[in-house]
């Protein structure tokens, strides 16, 4: 269901873009690599953490806009397994921001009828982070609108390893010798049951996948924008969708 009210001031750039967007052909699932927070801060001679905090404003706007557009799924890459290599103070700040997001944004998420979920090795996060995230997941469980997936302590390779181990265990338990199928592997990923992303957006101009949703993006359209994540606004999301709708998806066919 679309609720486009309040998404654009009459006569604005956003209104112009909204007119071009075909609501019947929206991507079902958009995944975002939110990159460029550090550079955004550096350009303003601010500490890197200021960039992450500013990035929260973009998160709020993109979540709200995606829910109003009627997307089925939005997946945001918030913290990778590799991000533990960053300075301790930055990691601590990122974890605090996530807690703040799960606590403070919960009301907005509820009002938007959004279902919240974490993908990644969440069991390895600090207990205080796990507790707050679990509360957010539990309290939005029955919402029927968009699914918001936050990738946390996430790695696409680790996800494939975890899925393979789950399959191996089941096979031993059931003395199963059938070859493994794509459906079986898909069904053991963190994203089991969720449609693959139609559109993958990466901000800050880097042409990399960075270990994100390696299996699921097999046929995703990739959109890279030079905009740094803290500057990414509704207009930028609309531009990505307009570009997506111009593409001719062939899935390997003609
Ligand atoms: C990449 O920018 C961004 C991250 C590693 C963290 C993203 C986190 C947020 C936007 C805030 C919290 C998110 C949620 C969902 C509550 P970078 O630091 O690698 O930037 P750089 O490449 O310019 O250094």
CSV table of C-alpha atoms in Angstrom, one decimal, residues 33 35 39 200 202 205-211 222 224:
chain,number,residue,atom,x,y,z
A,33,UNK,CA,25.4,0.1,1.7
A,35,UNK,CA,29.0,4.6,3.1
A,39,UNK,CA,34.5,11.3,4.8
A,200,UNK,CA,21.3,-2.3,-4.3
A,202,UNK,CA,25.8,2.2,-2.5
A,205,UNK,CA,30.9,6.4,-5.0
A,206,UNK,CA,32.9,3.2,-4.1
A,207,UNK,CA,32.4,0.4,-6.6
A,208,UNK,CA,32.5,-2.5,-4.1
A,209,UNK,CA,30.1,-5.0,-2.6
A,210,UNK,CA,32.0,-5.2,0.7
A,211,UNK,CA,30.8,-8.7,1.6
A,222,UNK,CA,23.4,-1.9,-8.6
A,224,UNK,CA,26.2,3.8,-7.0
